[in-house]
Structure formats: C-alpha cells, structure tokens
mmCIF file of C-alpha atoms in Angstrom:
data_model
loop_
_atom_site.group_PDB
_atom_site.id
_atom_site.type_symbol
_atom_site.label_atom_id
_atom_site.label_comp_id
_atom_site.label_asym_id
_atom_site.label_seq_id
_atom_site.Cartn_x
_atom_site.Cartn_y
_atom_site.Cartn_z
ATOM 1 C CA UNK D 1 0.000 0.000 0.000
ATOM 2 C CA UNK D 2 1.183 3.487 -0.820
ATOM 3 C CA UNK D 3 0.693 6.768 0.997
ATOM 4 C CA UNK D 4 -1.088 8.649 -1.787
ATOM 5 C CA UNK D 5 -3.629 11.342 -0.981
ATOM 6 C CA UNK D 6 -7.182 9.972 -1.112
ATOM 7 C CA UNK D 7 -8.481 13.122 -2.857
ATOM 8 C CA UNK D 8 -5.848 12.763 -5.575
ATOM 9 C CA UNK D 9 -6.862 9.127 -6.029
ATOM 10 C CA UNK D 10 -10.523 10.099 -6.396
ATOM 11 C CA UNK D 11 -9.633 12.768 -8.961
ATOM 12 C CA UNK D 12 -7.515 10.272 -10.883
ATOM 13 C CA UNK D 13 -10.350 7.722 -10.887
ATOM 14 C CA UNK D 14 -12.803 10.355 -12.156
ATOM 15 C CA UNK D 15 -10.412 11.221 -14.986
ATOM 16 C CA UNK D 16 -9.977 7.526 -15.755
ATOM 17 C CA UNK D 17 -13.744 6.960 -16.111
ATOM 18 C CA UNK D 18 -14.201 10.073 -18.240
ATOM 19 C CA UNK D 19 -11.305 8.981 -20.485
ATOM 20 C CA UNK D 20 -12.805 5.490 -20.810
ATOM 21 C CA UNK D 21 -16.117 6.926 -22.061
ATOM 22 C CA UNK D 22 -14.453 9.468 -24.361
ATOM 23 C CA UNK D 23 -12.474 6.638 -25.955
ATOM 24 C CA UNK D 24 -15.646 4.603 -26.488
ATOM 25 C CA UNK D 25 -17.497 7.494 -28.128
ATOM 26 C CA UNK D 26 -14.524 8.497 -30.293
ATOM 27 C CA UNK D 27 -13.596 4.859 -31.083
ATOM 28 C CA UNK D 28 -10.061 5.273 -29.693
ATOM 29 C CA UNK D 29 -9.546 1.565 -29.068
ATOM 30 C CA UNK D 30 -5.817 1.616 -28.264
ATOM 31 C CA UNK D 31 -6.309 4.412 -25.737
ATOM 32 C CA UNK D 32 -9.364 2.637 -24.303
ATOM 33 C CA UNK D 33 -7.237 -0.472 -23.713
ATOM 34 C CA UNK D 34 -4.872 1.623 -21.584
ATOM 35 C CA UNK D 35 -7.717 2.352 -19.128
ATOM 36 C CA UNK D 36 -8.350 -1.360 -18.516
ATOM 37 C CA UNK D 37 -6.484 -3.841 -16.349
ATOM 38 C CA UNK D 38 -5.489 -7.018 -18.216
ATOM 39 C CA UNK D 39 -8.010 -9.137 -16.265
ATOM 40 C CA UNK D 40 -10.892 -6.629 -16.475
ATOM 41 C CA UNK D 41 -14.455 -7.919 -16.438
ATOM 42 C CA UNK D 42 -17.235 -5.934 -18.122
ATOM 43 C CA UNK D 43 -20.989 -6.394 -18.189
ATOM 44 C CA UNK D 44 -23.220 -3.948 -20.023
ATOM 45 C CA UNK D 45 -26.820 -4.580 -19.091
ATOM 46 C CA UNK D 46 -28.300 -8.010 -19.685
ATOM 47 C CA UNK D 47 -26.871 -8.549 -23.159
ATOM 48 C CA UNK D 48 -23.120 -7.964 -23.234
ATOM 49 C CA UNK D 49 -20.389 -9.417 -21.005
ATOM 50 C CA UNK D 50 -16.662 -9.685 -21.627
ATOM 51 C CA UNK D 51 -13.628 -10.905 -19.692
ATOM 52 C CA UNK D 52 -10.108 -9.623 -20.279
ATOM 53 C CA UNK D 53 -8.842 -6.400 -21.825
ATOM 54 C CA UNK D 54 -8.667 -7.708 -25.394
ATOM 55 C CA UNK D 55 -12.172 -9.182 -25.277
ATOM 56 C CA UNK D 56 -13.644 -5.961 -23.829
ATOM 57 C CA UNK D 57 -12.017 -3.790 -26.493
ATOM 58 C CA UNK D 58 -12.935 -6.146 -29.351
ATOM 59 C CA UNK D 59 -16.476 -6.551 -28.022
ATOM 60 C CA UNK D 60 -17.022 -2.806 -27.836
ATOM 61 C CA UNK D 61 -15.370 -2.310 -31.217
ATOM 62 C CA UNK D 62 -17.866 -4.789 -32.677
ATOM 63 C CA UNK D 63 -20.818 -2.973 -31.092
ATOM 64 C CA UNK D 64 -19.661 0.607 -31.638
ATOM 65 C CA UNK D 65 -19.137 0.624 -35.381
ATOM 66 C CA UNK D 66 -18.730 3.860 -37.309
ATOM 67 C CA UNK D 67 -22.367 3.756 -38.454
ATOM 68 C CA UNK D 68 -23.521 4.022 -34.827
ATOM 69 C CA UNK D 69 -23.300 7.420 -33.113
ATOM 70 C CA UNK D 70 -22.967 7.250 -29.318
ATOM 71 C CA UNK D 71 -22.845 9.619 -26.389
ATOM 72 C CA UNK D 72 -22.091 8.346 -22.883
ATOM 73 C CA UNK D 73 -22.083 10.635 -19.871
ATOM 74 C CA UNK D 74 -21.542 9.713 -16.246
ATOM 75 C CA UNK D 75 -22.391 11.875 -13.285
ATOM 76 C CA UNK D 76 -22.657 11.811 -9.506
ATOM 77 C CA UNK D 77 -19.682 9.571 -8.730
ATOM 78 C CA UNK D 78 -19.582 7.712 -5.424
ATOM 79 C CA UNK D 79 -15.968 6.591 -5.081
ATOM 80 C CA UNK D 80 -14.490 4.684 -2.160
ATOM 81 C CA UNK D 81 -10.721 4.210 -1.993
ATOM 82 C CA UNK D 82 -9.126 1.483 0.112
ATOM 83 C CA UNK D 83 -5.362 1.582 -0.381
ATOM 84 C CA UNK D 84 -4.554 0.332 -3.871
ATOM 85 C CA UNK D 85 -8.145 -0.638 -4.706
ATOM 86 C CA UNK D 86 -11.303 1.374 -5.095
ATOM 87 C CA UNK D 87 -14.943 1.076 -6.088
ATOM 88 C CA UNK D 88 -17.140 3.531 -7.900
ATOM 89 C CA UNK D 89 -20.791 3.991 -8.689
ATOM 90 C CA UNK D 90 -21.809 6.397 -11.447
ATOM 91 C CA UNK D 91 -25.088 7.541 -12.933
ATOM 92 C CA UNK D 92 -24.989 6.907 -16.694
ATOM 93 C CA UNK D 93 -27.018 8.704 -19.333
ATOM 94 C CA UNK D 94 -26.494 7.514 -22.875
ATOM 95 C CA UNK D 95 -27.757 8.075 -26.370
ATOM 96 C CA UNK D 96 -27.317 5.955 -29.476
ATOM 97 C CA UNK D 97 -28.285 6.964 -33.003
ATOM 98 C CA UNK D 98 -28.330 4.330 -35.744
ATOM 99 C CA UNK D 99 -29.153 6.205 -38.959
ATOM 100 C CA UNK D 100 -29.267 3.073 -41.138
ATOM 101 C CA UNK D 101 -32.176 1.762 -39.037
ATOM 102 C CA UNK D 102 -33.783 5.162 -38.274
ATOM 103 C CA UNK D 103 -33.322 4.397 -34.588
ATOM 104 C CA UNK D 104 -32.618 6.589 -31.577
ATOM 105 C CA UNK D 105 -32.031 4.798 -28.257
ATOM 106 C CA UNK D 106 -31.568 6.569 -24.945
ATOM 107 C CA UNK D 107 -31.504 5.542 -21.361
ATOM 108 C CA UNK D 108 -30.148 5.646 -17.877
ATOM 109 C CA UNK D 109 -28.229 3.196 -15.747
ATOM 110 C CA UNK D 110 -25.929 2.893 -12.778
ATOM 111 C CA UNK D 111 -22.352 1.789 -13.390
ATOM 112 C CA UNK D 112 -20.630 -0.271 -10.688
ATOM 113 C CA UNK D 113 -16.868 -0.264 -11.149
ATOM 114 C CA UNK D 114 -13.767 -1.545 -9.399
ATOM 115 C CA UNK D 115 -10.282 -0.115 -9.804
ATOM 116 C CA UNK D 116 -6.729 -1.033 -8.894
ATOM 117 C CA UNK D 117 -3.595 1.050 -8.619
ATOM 118 C CA UNK D 118 -1.179 -0.799 -10.922
ATOM 119 C CA UNK D 119 2.289 0.334 -11.998
ATOM 120 C CA UNK D 120 1.734 3.870 -10.764
ATOM 121 C CA UNK D 121 -1.739 4.508 -12.180
ATOM 122 C CA UNK D 122 -5.372 3.605 -11.635
ATOM 123 C CA UNK D 123 -6.945 1.055 -13.977
ATOM 124 C CA UNK D 124 -10.447 -0.362 -14.323
ATOM 125 C CA UNK D 125 -10.662 -3.970 -13.098
ATOM 126 C CA UNK D 126 -14.450 -4.317 -13.321
ATOM 127 C CA UNK D 127 -17.068 -2.232 -15.050
ATOM 128 C CA UNK D 128 -20.694 -2.656 -15.898
ATOM 129 C CA UNK D 129 -24.127 -1.236 -15.469
ATOM 130 C CA UNK D 130 -27.707 -2.121 -14.702
ATOM 131 C CA UNK D 131 -30.316 -0.179 -16.624
ATOM 132 C CA UNK D 132 -32.897 1.953 -14.863
ATOM 133 C CA UNK D 133 -34.596 2.455 -18.222
ATOM 134 C CA UNK D 134 -34.041 2.261 -21.959
ATOM 135 C CA UNK D 135 -36.271 3.821 -24.601
ATOM 136 C CA UNK D 136 -36.268 3.791 -28.377
ATOM 137 C CA UNK D 137 -37.711 6.076 -31.016
ATOM 138 C CA UNK D 138 -38.179 5.264 -34.668
ATOM 139 C CA UNK D 139 -36.749 8.350 -36.354
ATOM 140 C CA UNK D 140 -39.310 8.019 -39.151
ATOM 141 C CA UNK D 141 -41.809 9.146 -36.494
ATOM 142 C CA UNK D 142 -39.846 12.393 -36.150
ATOM 143 C CA UNK D 143 -39.892 13.775 -39.697
ATOM 144 C CA UNK D 144 -37.835 16.816 -38.762
ATOM 145 C CA UNK D 145 -34.931 14.710 -37.416
ATOM 146 C CA UNK D 146 -31.732 15.210 -39.360
ATOM 147 C CA UNK D 147 -28.222 14.094 -38.452
ATOM 148 C CA UNK D 148 -26.169 17.113 -39.524
ATOM 149 C CA UNK D 149 -22.740 15.875 -38.512
ATOM 150 C CA UNK D 150 -21.165 12.552 -37.657
ATOM 151 C CA UNK D 151 -17.460 12.621 -36.876
ATOM 152 C CA UNK D 152 -17.249 8.865 -37.574
ATOM 153 C CA UNK D 153 -18.813 8.972 -41.036
ATOM 154 C CA UNK D 154 -16.469 8.453 -43.969
ATOM 155 C CA UNK D 155 -15.606 11.569 -45.917
ATOM 156 C CA UNK D 156 -14.957 12.097 -49.589
ATOM 157 C CA UNK D 157 -11.575 13.660 -48.753
ATOM 158 C CA UNK D 158 -8.737 11.698 -50.253
#
C-alpha cells in the first residue's frame, strides 16, 4: 500500500472513467485499452459481457461501429478508496443513433466499477451497469430529425 492522498486518487479515478467513455465514443480503441487492467471484467446490461482487456475492447469495437453514433455521460460519482483498490458507482445517461435503421435509443443506468492502482496509475478492473430504463424512437416518427454531422462517417476527402 502506498501513501497517496485519497483526494488525488478520487480525482484520478474520475479522470480515468471520463477517459474510458471518451475513448468509447470516439472509437479510440488503443487508448481505451490503456484504461483497462489485463483481467478486467465488463458487463453492459443483460446482453453484453466480456472478460479480459482484449475481449472488452474487441467486443465494444464490434458494437460501436462507425455507423452508430454514441454519447455516454456519467455523473454523480460515489468513489471509495481502500489503499490500492477502489470502487465507484456512477449515474450513466447515454444516447445511441443508428441512422441506417432510423433508430434513436436513450436511457439511464448505474455503473458499478472496481479499480486497482497498478504500476503507478489507476486502472479499471471491473465495469458494468444495470439499466434503470431504456427507450427507443423510430426516427421516421420524427420527420424533422436530421443528423447534420457525424465525426465517424467516412468523408470524400482523399
């Protein structure tokens, strides 16, 4: 066990979680892998579970293709640090737009995470959420909906 300041640990864990979600939404898979411990376990609702860093990254890469626009935000962290381990609970709000299927999905959930201080930095050892709700809208029912920009969409620039 080290003698780090608990407040610094909490700040580092907050930054870690925010970086994890930014990497998911921007599809930065190599950087995402750096947030995860090698033995990480992940469970996203009732449908998706992965074990190990490579499986988590590949699983998310398979789900979060460039034709799916995502936004994940977490708020209200409850973080408990115990030496070189910690736990965190976060309120998640997410949105998913799938233009090819005229679908907009949004919802809320609570993440339950575990962290470990490994080689001088905090890493996620367990992550996952349980939904409080999930809703879906067929975008054909919203005739004024228009996706004006998608940073993941291919461009004609060569």
